[in-house]
mmCIF file of C-alpha atoms in Angstrom:
data_model
loop_
_atom_site.group_PDB
_atom_site.id
_atom_site.type_symbol
_atom_site.label_atom_id
_atom_site.label_comp_id
_atom_site.label_asym_id
_atom_site.label_seq_id
_atom_site.Cartn_x
_atom_site.Cartn_y
_atom_site.Cartn_z
ATOM 1 C CA UNK A 263 -12.663 11.696 48.268
ATOM 2 C CA UNK A 264 -11.532 8.587 46.514
ATOM 3 C CA UNK A 265 -11.359 5.361 48.616
ATOM 4 C CA UNK A 266 -7.656 5.167 48.214
ATOM 5 C CA UNK A 267 -6.802 8.832 49.024
ATOM 6 C CA UNK A 268 -5.786 7.791 52.579
ATOM 7 C CA UNK A 269 -2.674 6.148 50.998
ATOM 8 C CA UNK A 270 -1.732 9.354 48.988
ATOM 9 C CA UNK A 271 1.106 11.574 50.192
ATOM 10 C CA UNK A 272 0.283 14.626 52.143
ATOM 11 C CA UNK A 273 1.083 17.080 49.339
ATOM 12 C CA UNK A 274 -1.498 15.349 47.136
ATOM 13 C CA UNK A 275 -4.361 16.192 49.454
ATOM 14 C CA UNK A 276 -3.329 19.459 51.095
ATOM 15 C CA UNK A 277 -5.988 22.050 51.493
ATOM 16 C CA UNK A 278 -6.446 25.184 49.327
ATOM 17 C CA UNK A 279 -4.687 28.174 51.106
ATOM 18 C CA UNK A 280 -4.548 31.583 49.485
ATOM 19 C CA UNK A 281 -2.037 33.972 51.289
ATOM 20 C CA UNK A 282 -1.054 37.646 50.817
ATOM 21 C CA UNK A 283 1.332 38.277 47.993
ATOM 22 C CA UNK A 284 5.079 37.956 48.659
ATOM 23 C CA UNK A 285 7.770 39.843 46.566
ATOM 24 C CA UNK A 286 9.939 36.808 46.704
ATOM 25 C CA UNK A 287 7.664 34.843 44.297
ATOM 26 C CA UNK A 288 9.128 36.728 41.318
ATOM 27 C CA UNK A 289 12.709 35.793 42.252
ATOM 28 C CA UNK A 290 11.732 32.220 43.062
ATOM 29 C CA UNK A 291 9.969 31.995 39.728
ATOM 30 C CA UNK A 292 13.083 33.144 37.995
ATOM 31 C CA UNK A 293 15.176 30.486 39.638
ATOM 32 C CA UNK A 294 12.833 27.695 38.754
ATOM 33 C CA UNK A 295 12.605 28.889 35.150
ATOM 34 C CA UNK A 296 16.384 28.853 34.917
ATOM 35 C CA UNK A 297 16.736 25.463 36.557
ATOM 36 C CA UNK A 298 13.964 23.899 34.466
ATOM 37 C CA UNK A 299 15.356 25.395 31.126
ATOM 38 C CA UNK A 300 18.723 23.669 31.786
ATOM 39 C CA UNK A 301 17.167 20.311 32.737
ATOM 40 C CA UNK A 302 14.634 20.263 29.856
ATOM 41 C CA UNK A 303 16.755 21.799 27.146
ATOM 42 C CA UNK A 304 17.884 18.266 25.795
ATOM 43 C CA UNK A 305 14.079 17.510 25.304
ATOM 44 C CA UNK A 306 13.669 20.583 23.042
ATOM 45 C CA UNK A 307 12.031 22.665 25.809
ATOM 46 C CA UNK A 308 14.141 25.832 25.816
ATOM 47 C CA UNK A 309 11.385 28.263 27.060
ATOM 48 C CA UNK A 310 9.818 28.080 30.315
ATOM 49 C CA UNK A 311 7.135 30.543 31.490
ATOM 50 C CA UNK A 312 6.181 31.630 34.991
ATOM 51 C CA UNK A 313 2.408 31.816 34.999
ATOM 52 C CA UNK A 314 -0.567 31.917 37.392
ATOM 53 C CA UNK A 315 -1.152 34.153 40.324
ATOM 54 C CA UNK A 316 2.358 34.121 41.734
ATOM 55 C CA UNK A 317 3.540 35.680 38.455
ATOM 56 C CA UNK A 318 1.320 38.720 39.021
ATOM 57 C CA UNK A 319 2.895 41.275 41.445
ATOM 58 C CA UNK A 320 0.447 42.121 44.368
ATOM 59 C CA UNK A 321 -1.951 39.395 43.706
ATOM 60 C CA UNK A 322 -2.797 36.904 46.624
ATOM 61 C CA UNK A 323 -2.199 33.268 45.644
ATOM 62 C CA UNK A 324 -1.678 29.798 46.780
ATOM 63 C CA UNK A 325 2.139 29.865 47.610
ATOM 64 C CA UNK A 326 2.967 27.487 44.801
ATOM 65 C CA UNK A 327 4.733 28.562 41.682
ATOM 66 C CA UNK A 328 3.177 27.606 38.265
ATOM 67 C CA UNK A 329 5.433 27.182 35.307
ATOM 68 C CA UNK A 330 4.825 25.815 31.861
ATOM 69 C CA UNK A 331 6.764 24.492 28.782
ATOM 70 C CA UNK A 332 5.854 23.248 25.376
ATOM 71 C CA UNK A 333 6.605 19.966 23.577
ATOM 72 C CA UNK A 334 5.725 18.804 19.998
ATOM 73 C CA UNK A 335 4.135 15.634 21.399
ATOM 74 C CA UNK A 336 4.011 13.655 24.615
ATOM 75 C CA UNK A 337 6.177 10.696 23.577
ATOM 76 C CA UNK A 338 9.181 11.575 25.773
ATOM 77 C CA UNK A 339 7.290 12.284 28.975
ATOM 78 C CA UNK A 340 8.720 9.272 30.708
ATOM 79 C CA UNK A 341 12.235 10.573 29.935
ATOM 80 C CA UNK A 342 11.275 13.989 31.023
ATOM 81 C CA UNK A 343 9.895 12.602 34.248
ATOM 82 C CA UNK A 344 13.111 10.710 34.918
ATOM 83 C CA UNK A 345 15.180 13.929 34.342
ATOM 84 C CA UNK A 346 13.065 15.907 36.775
ATOM 85 C CA UNK A 347 12.793 13.257 39.501
ATOM 86 C CA UNK A 348 16.207 14.028 41.239
ATOM 87 C CA UNK A 349 15.095 17.639 41.633
ATOM 88 C CA UNK A 350 11.958 16.650 43.610
ATOM 89 C CA UNK A 351 9.534 16.817 40.839
ATOM 90 C CA UNK A 352 6.750 14.173 41.010
ATOM 91 C CA UNK A 353 4.946 13.137 37.862
ATOM 92 C CA UNK A 354 1.071 12.980 38.085
ATOM 93 C CA UNK A 355 -0.069 10.760 35.249
ATOM 94 C CA UNK A 356 -3.121 11.746 33.080
ATOM 95 C CA UNK A 357 -5.471 9.122 34.585
ATOM 96 C CA UNK A 358 -5.012 10.875 38.036
ATOM 97 C CA UNK A 359 -4.531 14.524 36.682
ATOM 98 C CA UNK A 360 -7.751 14.131 34.455
ATOM 99 C CA UNK A 361 -6.366 16.963 32.150
ATOM 100 C CA UNK A 362 -5.462 15.075 28.839
ATOM 101 C CA UNK A 363 -4.381 18.267 27.240
ATOM 102 C CA UNK A 364 -1.233 18.547 29.545
ATOM 103 C CA UNK A 365 1.259 16.520 31.400
ATOM 104 C CA UNK A 366 1.582 17.662 35.020
ATOM 105 C CA UNK A 367 4.461 17.643 37.509
ATOM 106 C CA UNK A 368 4.474 18.696 41.188
ATOM 107 C CA UNK A 369 7.659 19.890 43.060
ATOM 108 C CA UNK A 370 7.676 18.943 46.703
ATOM 109 C CA UNK A 371 9.600 20.256 49.643
ATOM 110 C CA UNK A 372 8.980 19.074 53.226
ATOM 111 C CA UNK A 373 5.926 17.212 51.902
ATOM 112 C CA UNK A 374 4.345 20.384 50.635
ATOM 113 C CA UNK A 375 3.887 21.515 47.082
ATOM 114 C CA UNK A 376 6.188 24.394 46.102
ATOM 115 C CA UNK A 377 5.704 24.400 42.340
ATOM 116 C CA UNK A 378 3.646 22.928 39.459
ATOM 117 C CA UNK A 379 5.020 22.335 35.942
ATOM 118 C CA UNK A 380 2.456 22.150 33.027
ATOM 119 C CA UNK A 381 3.808 20.562 29.919
ATOM 120 C CA UNK A 382 1.596 21.501 27.012
ATOM 121 C CA UNK A 383 1.534 20.667 23.230
ATOM 122 C CA UNK A 384 3.002 23.280 20.913
ATOM 123 C CA UNK A 385 0.706 25.925 19.817
ATOM 124 C CA UNK A 386 -1.990 24.815 22.187
ATOM 125 C CA UNK A 387 -4.824 27.170 23.132
ATOM 126 C CA UNK A 388 -4.180 26.667 26.781
ATOM 127 C CA UNK A 389 -0.628 28.114 26.364
ATOM 128 C CA UNK A 390 -1.820 31.160 24.646
ATOM 129 C CA UNK A 391 -4.598 31.645 27.151
ATOM 130 C CA UNK A 392 -2.356 31.449 30.193
ATOM 131 C CA UNK A 393 -0.071 34.189 28.791
ATOM 132 C CA UNK A 394 -3.003 36.400 27.936
ATOM 133 C CA UNK A 395 -4.572 36.062 31.465
ATOM 134 C CA UNK A 396 -1.196 36.599 33.225
ATOM 135 C CA UNK A 397 -0.287 39.732 31.165
ATOM 136 C CA UNK A 398 -3.794 41.289 31.444
ATOM 137 C CA UNK A 399 -3.772 40.833 35.266
ATOM 138 C CA UNK A 400 -0.466 42.595 35.429
ATOM 139 C CA UNK A 401 -1.593 45.348 33.190
ATOM 140 C CA UNK A 402 -5.067 45.853 34.884
ATOM 141 C CA UNK A 403 -4.920 46.550 38.628
ATOM 142 C CA UNK A 404 -8.619 46.658 38.899
ATOM 143 C CA UNK A 405 -9.162 43.326 37.285
ATOM 144 C CA UNK A 406 -6.505 41.912 39.488
ATOM 145 C CA UNK A 407 -8.259 43.165 42.621
ATOM 146 C CA UNK A 408 -11.571 41.612 41.515
ATOM 147 C CA UNK A 409 -9.791 38.302 40.916
ATOM 148 C CA UNK A 410 -8.009 38.518 44.339
ATOM 149 C CA UNK A 411 -11.405 38.932 46.047
ATOM 150 C CA UNK A 412 -12.906 35.972 44.167
ATOM 151 C CA UNK A 413 -9.960 33.720 44.940
ATOM 152 C CA UNK A 414 -9.996 34.537 48.606
ATOM 153 C CA UNK A 415 -13.651 33.851 48.892
ATOM 154 C CA UNK A 416 -13.439 30.580 46.911
ATOM 155 C CA UNK A 417 -10.497 29.392 48.891
ATOM 156 C CA UNK A 418 -12.731 29.415 52.136
ATOM 157 C CA UNK A 419 -15.587 27.785 50.406
ATOM 158 C CA UNK A 420 -13.570 24.956 48.833
ATOM 159 C CA UNK A 421 -10.602 24.621 51.230
ATOM 160 C CA UNK A 422 -10.716 20.932 51.039
ATOM 161 C CA UNK A 423 -11.539 20.409 47.348
ATOM 162 C CA UNK A 424 -8.782 21.686 45.023
ATOM 163 C CA UNK A 425 -10.613 20.655 41.863
ATOM 164 C CA UNK A 426 -13.746 22.512 42.874
ATOM 165 C CA UNK A 427 -11.841 25.692 43.729
ATOM 166 C CA UNK A 428 -10.199 25.537 40.211
ATOM 167 C CA UNK A 429 -13.529 24.905 38.526
ATOM 168 C CA UNK A 430 -15.187 27.761 40.375
ATOM 169 C CA UNK A 431 -12.740 30.271 39.022
ATOM 170 C CA UNK A 432 -13.347 29.239 35.366
ATOM 171 C CA UNK A 433 -16.251 31.445 34.552
ATOM 172 C CA UNK A 434 -14.307 34.587 35.615
ATOM 173 C CA UNK A 435 -11.261 33.496 33.726
ATOM 174 C CA UNK A 436 -13.224 32.677 30.545
ATOM 175 C CA UNK A 437 -14.983 35.975 30.650
ATOM 176 C CA UNK A 438 -11.670 37.786 30.746
ATOM 177 C CA UNK A 439 -10.128 35.749 27.986
ATOM 178 C CA UNK A 440 -13.131 36.032 25.636
ATOM 179 C CA UNK A 441 -12.459 39.807 25.532
ATOM 180 C CA UNK A 442 -8.689 39.325 24.878
ATOM 181 C CA UNK A 443 -8.368 36.612 22.334
ATOM 182 C CA UNK A 444 -7.536 37.851 18.928
ATOM 183 C CA UNK A 445 -10.613 37.671 16.555
ATOM 184 C CA UNK A 446 -10.408 34.464 14.579
ATOM 185 C CA UNK A 447 -12.525 32.299 12.410
ATOM 186 C CA UNK A 448 -15.189 30.232 14.301
ATOM 187 C CA UNK A 449 -13.372 26.941 15.060
ATOM 188 C CA UNK A 450 -14.485 23.454 15.501
ATOM 189 C CA UNK A 451 -12.394 20.776 17.140
ATOM 190 C CA UNK A 452 -12.435 17.735 14.979
ATOM 191 C CA UNK A 453 -12.165 14.523 17.231
ATOM 192 C CA UNK A 454 -9.285 13.036 15.285
ATOM 193 C CA UNK A 455 -5.614 13.221 14.745
ATOM 194 C CA UNK A 456 -5.775 11.749 11.193
ATOM 195 C CA UNK A 457 -4.606 14.676 9.088
ATOM 196 C CA UNK A 458 -6.089 13.182 5.929
ATOM 197 C CA UNK A 459 -9.451 13.448 7.454
ATOM 198 C CA UNK A 460 -8.882 16.943 8.692
ATOM 199 C CA UNK A 461 -7.835 18.036 5.187
ATOM 200 C CA UNK A 462 -10.727 16.348 3.680
ATOM 201 C CA UNK A 463 -13.285 17.838 5.997
ATOM 202 C CA UNK A 464 -11.662 21.241 5.748
ATOM 203 C CA UNK A 465 -11.790 21.172 1.919
ATOM 204 C CA UNK A 466 -15.443 20.142 2.247
ATOM 205 C CA UNK A 467 -16.419 22.891 4.720
ATOM 206 C CA UNK A 468 -14.309 25.563 2.900
ATOM 207 C CA UNK A 469 -13.079 28.819 4.481
ATOM 208 C CA UNK A 470 -16.078 29.727 6.565
ATOM 209 C CA UNK A 471 -14.897 27.593 9.623
ATOM 210 C CA UNK A 472 -11.394 26.600 10.860
ATOM 211 C CA UNK A 473 -11.137 22.766 11.609
ATOM 212 C CA UNK A 474 -8.497 21.761 14.042
ATOM 213 C CA UNK A 475 -7.398 18.411 15.125
ATOM 214 C CA UNK A 476 -7.209 17.106 18.713
ATOM 215 C CA UNK A 477 -3.374 17.684 18.785
ATOM 216 C CA UNK A 478 -3.899 21.342 17.554
ATOM 217 C CA UNK A 479 -6.495 21.735 20.295
ATOM 218 C CA UNK A 480 -3.780 20.508 22.845
ATOM 219 C CA UNK A 481 -5.576 17.205 23.579
ATOM 220 C CA UNK A 482 -3.746 13.968 23.691
ATOM 221 C CA UNK A 483 -6.288 11.161 24.323
ATOM 222 C CA UNK A 484 -7.297 7.872 22.622
ATOM 223 C CA UNK A 485 -11.172 7.861 22.420
ATOM 224 C CA UNK A 486 -12.703 4.404 22.382
ATOM 225 C CA UNK A 487 -15.075 3.290 19.814
ATOM 226 C CA UNK A 488 -16.928 0.457 21.710
ATOM 227 C CA UNK A 489 -20.247 0.660 19.897
ATOM 228 C CA UNK A 490 -21.847 -1.384 17.141
ATOM 229 C CA UNK A 491 -23.181 1.573 15.236
ATOM 230 C CA UNK A 492 -21.461 4.427 13.422
ATOM 231 C CA UNK A 493 -23.957 6.869 15.126
ATOM 232 C CA UNK A 494 -23.096 5.724 18.736
ATOM 233 C CA UNK A 495 -19.341 5.832 18.071
ATOM 234 C CA UNK A 496 -19.600 9.318 16.628
ATOM 235 C CA UNK A 497 -21.594 10.474 19.607
ATOM 236 C CA UNK A 498 -19.163 8.857 22.085
ATOM 237 C CA UNK A 499 -16.241 10.785 20.475
ATOM 238 C CA UNK A 500 -17.890 14.185 20.331
ATOM 239 C CA UNK A 501 -19.354 13.951 23.897
ATOM 240 C CA UNK A 502 -15.892 13.123 25.193
ATOM 241 C CA UNK A 503 -14.251 16.100 23.604
ATOM 242 C CA UNK A 504 -17.033 18.481 24.598
ATOM 243 C CA UNK A 505 -16.845 17.215 28.177
ATOM 244 C CA UNK A 506 -13.051 17.929 28.197
ATOM 245 C CA UNK A 507 -13.024 21.366 26.538
ATOM 246 C CA UNK A 508 -16.447 22.817 26.765
ATOM 247 C CA UNK A 509 -15.990 23.929 23.190
ATOM 248 C CA UNK A 510 -18.002 23.238 19.990
ATOM 249 C CA UNK A 511 -16.655 20.090 18.364
ATOM 250 C CA UNK A 512 -17.601 17.309 16.079
ATOM 251 C CA UNK A 513 -16.617 13.745 15.280
ATOM 252 C CA UNK A 514 -17.237 11.301 12.572
ATOM 253 C CA UNK A 515 -17.385 7.637 12.236
ATOM 254 C CA UNK A 516 -17.106 6.080 8.768
ATOM 255 C CA UNK A 517 -17.662 2.581 7.616
ATOM 256 C CA UNK A 518 -17.345 0.586 4.332
ATOM 257 C CA UNK A 519 -20.373 -1.579 3.861
ATOM 258 C CA UNK A 520 -20.048 -4.404 1.366
ATOM 259 C CA UNK A 521 -23.311 -6.181 0.316
ATOM 260 C CA UNK A 522 -21.828 -9.582 -0.353
ATOM 261 C CA UNK A 523 -20.286 -9.631 3.156
ATOM 262 C CA UNK A 524 -23.517 -8.586 4.860
ATOM 263 C CA UNK A 525 -22.368 -5.140 5.645
ATOM 264 C CA UNK A 526 -18.794 -5.898 6.598
ATOM 265 C CA UNK A 527 -16.520 -4.403 7.631
ATOM 266 C CA UNK A 528 -18.857 -1.554 8.633
ATOM 267 C CA UNK A 529 -18.356 -0.164 12.149
ATOM 268 C CA UNK A 530 -15.058 -2.245 12.429
ATOM 269 C CA UNK A 531 -13.594 -0.840 9.222
ATOM 270 C CA UNK A 532 -10.430 0.645 10.754
ATOM 271 C CA UNK A 533 -9.822 -2.569 12.746
ATOM 272 C CA UNK A 534 -11.033 -5.009 10.232
ATOM 273 C CA UNK A 535 -7.678 -6.997 10.208
ATOM 274 C CA UNK A 536 -6.664 -6.265 13.786
ATOM 275 C CA UNK A 537 -6.296 -3.681 16.360
ATOM 276 C CA UNK A 538 -3.181 -2.107 14.759
ATOM 277 C CA UNK A 539 -5.333 -0.301 12.316
ATOM 278 C CA UNK A 540 -3.105 -1.423 9.307
ATOM 279 C CA UNK A 541 -5.115 -0.436 6.222
ATOM 280 C CA UNK A 542 -2.910 -2.558 3.949
ATOM 281 C CA UNK A 543 -3.944 -5.609 5.969
ATOM 282 C CA UNK A 544 -7.533 -4.489 6.008
ATOM 283 C CA UNK A 545 -7.629 -4.138 2.247
ATOM 284 C CA UNK A 546 -5.911 -7.522 1.863
ATOM 285 C CA UNK A 547 -8.422 -9.206 4.061
ATOM 286 C CA UNK A 548 -11.461 -7.509 2.186
ATOM 287 C CA UNK A 549 -10.179 -8.649 -1.170
ATOM 288 C CA UNK A 550 -9.625 -12.220 0.111
ATOM 289 C CA UNK A 551 -13.054 -12.419 1.431
ATOM 290 C CA UNK A 552 -14.530 -11.133 -1.928
ATOM 291 C CA UNK A 553 -12.283 -13.262 -4.092
ATOM 292 C CA UNK A 554 -14.438 -14.867 -6.884
ATOM 293 C CA UNK A 555 -17.624 -12.944 -5.770
ATOM 294 C CA UNK A 556 -19.565 -11.310 -8.700
ATOM 295 C CA UNK A 557 -21.315 -9.011 -6.330
ATOM 296 C CA UNK A 558 -18.816 -6.086 -5.645
ATOM 297 C CA UNK A 559 -21.555 -3.531 -4.628
ATOM 298 C CA UNK A 560 -20.528 -1.446 -1.591
ATOM 299 C CA UNK A 561 -20.979 2.096 -0.044
ATOM 300 C CA UNK A 562 -19.149 4.282 2.317
ATOM 301 C CA UNK A 563 -21.255 5.793 4.936
ATOM 302 C CA UNK A 564 -20.194 8.722 7.218
ATOM 303 C CA UNK A 565 -22.014 9.972 10.286
ATOM 304 C CA UNK A 566 -20.940 13.250 11.808
ATOM 305 C CA UNK A 567 -21.909 14.217 15.433
ATOM 306 C CA UNK A 568 -21.777 17.883 16.136
ATOM 307 C CA UNK A 569 -22.176 19.325 19.597
ATOM 308 C CA UNK A 570 -22.978 23.057 19.430
ATOM 309 C CA UNK A 571 -24.162 24.975 22.534
ATOM 310 C CA UNK A 572 -24.406 21.701 24.324
ATOM 311 C CA UNK A 573 -26.811 20.129 21.819
ATOM 312 C CA UNK A 574 -25.990 17.209 19.572
ATOM 313 C CA UNK A 575 -26.989 17.042 15.866
ATOM 314 C CA UNK A 576 -26.236 14.141 13.523
ATOM 315 C CA UNK A 577 -25.577 14.277 9.694
ATOM 316 C CA UNK A 578 -25.107 11.357 7.365
ATOM 317 C CA UNK A 579 -23.451 11.036 4.085
ATOM 318 C CA UNK A 580 -23.393 7.971 1.730
ATOM 319 C CA UNK A 581 -21.342 7.239 -1.389
ATOM 320 C CA UNK A 582 -22.435 4.199 -3.386
ATOM 321 C CA UNK A 583 -19.947 2.228 -5.392
ATOM 322 C CA UNK A 584 -18.113 -0.948 -5.831
ATOM 323 C CA UNK A 585 -14.998 -2.865 -4.725
ATOM 324 C CA UNK A 586 -12.311 -3.359 -7.318
ATOM 325 C CA UNK A 587 -10.462 -6.532 -7.712
ATOM 326 C CA UNK A 588 -7.020 -5.021 -7.285
ATOM 327 C CA UNK A 589 -5.960 -1.781 -5.496
ATOM 328 C CA UNK A 590 -5.286 1.302 -7.829
ATOM 329 C CA UNK A 591 -3.795 4.680 -7.049
ATOM 330 C CA UNK A 592 -1.800 6.113 -4.317
ATOM 331 C CA UNK A 593 -3.686 9.114 -3.103
ATOM 332 C CA UNK A 594 -6.224 9.103 -0.301
ATOM 333 C CA UNK A 595 -6.119 6.628 2.636
ATOM 334 C CA UNK A 596 -7.795 3.482 4.016
ATOM 335 C CA UNK A 597 -9.970 1.611 1.506
ATOM 336 C CA UNK A 598 -9.630 4.324 -1.171
ATOM 337 C CA UNK A 599 -7.428 2.163 -3.570
ATOM 338 C CA UNK A 600 -10.043 -0.445 -3.890
ATOM 339 C CA UNK A 601 -13.233 1.620 -3.874
ATOM 340 C CA UNK A 602 -14.758 3.257 -7.070
ATOM 341 C CA UNK A 603 -17.815 5.412 -6.790
ATOM 342 C CA UNK A 604 -20.763 4.880 -9.109
ATOM 343 C CA UNK A 605 -20.218 6.523 -12.381
ATOM 344 C CA UNK A 606 -16.380 6.268 -12.262
ATOM 345 C CA UNK A 607 -13.809 3.744 -13.367
ATOM 346 C CA UNK A 608 -11.098 5.153 -11.182
ATOM 347 C CA UNK A 609 -10.759 4.426 -7.559
ATOM 348 C CA UNK A 610 -10.721 7.198 -4.921
ATOM 349 C CA UNK A 611 -6.999 6.720 -4.582
ATOM 350 C CA UNK A 612 -6.630 7.774 -8.221
ATOM 351 C CA UNK A 613 -8.491 11.039 -7.788
ATOM 352 C CA UNK A 614 -7.391 14.437 -6.643
ATOM 353 C CA UNK A 615 -9.143 15.578 -3.382
ATOM 354 C CA UNK A 616 -11.289 17.925 -5.445
ATOM 355 C CA UNK A 617 -12.417 15.090 -7.780
ATOM 356 C CA UNK A 618 -13.099 12.804 -4.818
ATOM 357 C CA UNK A 619 -15.222 15.515 -3.039
ATOM 358 C CA UNK A 620 -17.656 15.243 -6.003
ATOM 359 C CA UNK A 621 -18.655 11.836 -4.603
ATOM 360 C CA UNK A 622 -17.331 11.723 -1.061
ATOM 361 C CA UNK A 623 -19.470 10.437 1.733
ATOM 362 C CA UNK A 624 -17.523 12.929 4.122
ATOM 363 C CA UNK A 625 -18.393 15.721 1.768
ATOM 364 C CA UNK A 626 -21.945 14.909 1.659
ATOM 365 C CA UNK A 627 -22.056 14.756 5.474
ATOM 366 C CA UNK A 628 -19.930 17.863 5.882
ATOM 367 C CA UNK A 629 -22.217 19.789 3.392
ATOM 368 C CA UNK A 630 -25.119 19.061 5.645
ATOM 369 C CA UNK A 631 -23.045 20.170 8.637
ATOM 370 C CA UNK A 632 -22.096 23.542 7.069
ATOM 371 C CA UNK A 633 -25.717 24.273 5.829
ATOM 372 C CA UNK A 634 -26.846 23.681 9.401
ATOM 373 C CA UNK A 635 -24.162 26.053 10.931
ATOM 374 C CA UNK A 636 -24.942 28.717 8.320
ATOM 375 C CA UNK A 637 -28.587 28.789 9.428
ATOM 376 C CA UNK A 638 -27.699 28.998 13.178
#
């Protein structure tokens, strides 16, 4: 128990209590769905689903309705919380909820939970999984009976630890879902929301694997990059995503290293001119510091950290080149307009993605990643 839990409301620490199924749950769920749809329609959330054990006829459950809705992003969560508050919905912020893939609300009556609302990102895996599990439990009475026995046993074992109770069910749930999910390409979560990077890595990897961003995986989190090496930052990001999802994932950290600046901007490439990550300002600062210097030699270096089956593997790609005196081209991103690879007069920003991939540091690191995966 956290040191400050004695100050929390009673509903936040109530014990796990699994009860016999009640026929009223379906009707109550329909009422909540209708009310929530009306409240949340202005926020582009027309569809509310009743999920969890109370949505499965005949299944014992905690007497708490679980409902979910989808949003394109979490930018309006504060407004949604304000709209729900008059209806006894309490917002549990991510730092307390510890599930960055969702935004969580609890409806309270007489200081007891009566419903949960899970707000998920559109097209998230969690949304699909919740519906798959619910529908299979309804369709398969034998599976529902096994789940009921497990839930009842675990509720006694973890009566005072809601998180432990939920975690203990996860192996059963994942086993069920693994047989239900439609066959799909092997996928890797890429620890970024930079769509340029996703497209560049996907182009390098080809069609053998599906690369998805954090948002596509239903994760909304800003991962810090506190270390002074590319390797350590890449490891930090992949370890964080693996800890949150349990899935295979990878991250990359890339730096531009300029000889005349003793390796600057290096690990601080994205924040060279400030924390706002404005690459126009970064380029401007770089050119200012190199003004008049005859030594324009530089390189892009990428380090990929892959976590596969719980083990980390590192891959490096380097592209040697030089810094131009003025930006050229409008393609690419970051420092691409001022970097020309060895053997080229054009900048990366003047090349198509296919042309850039002939030299790309990310392509070289990604090729090593793909070769490793093909041999697994």
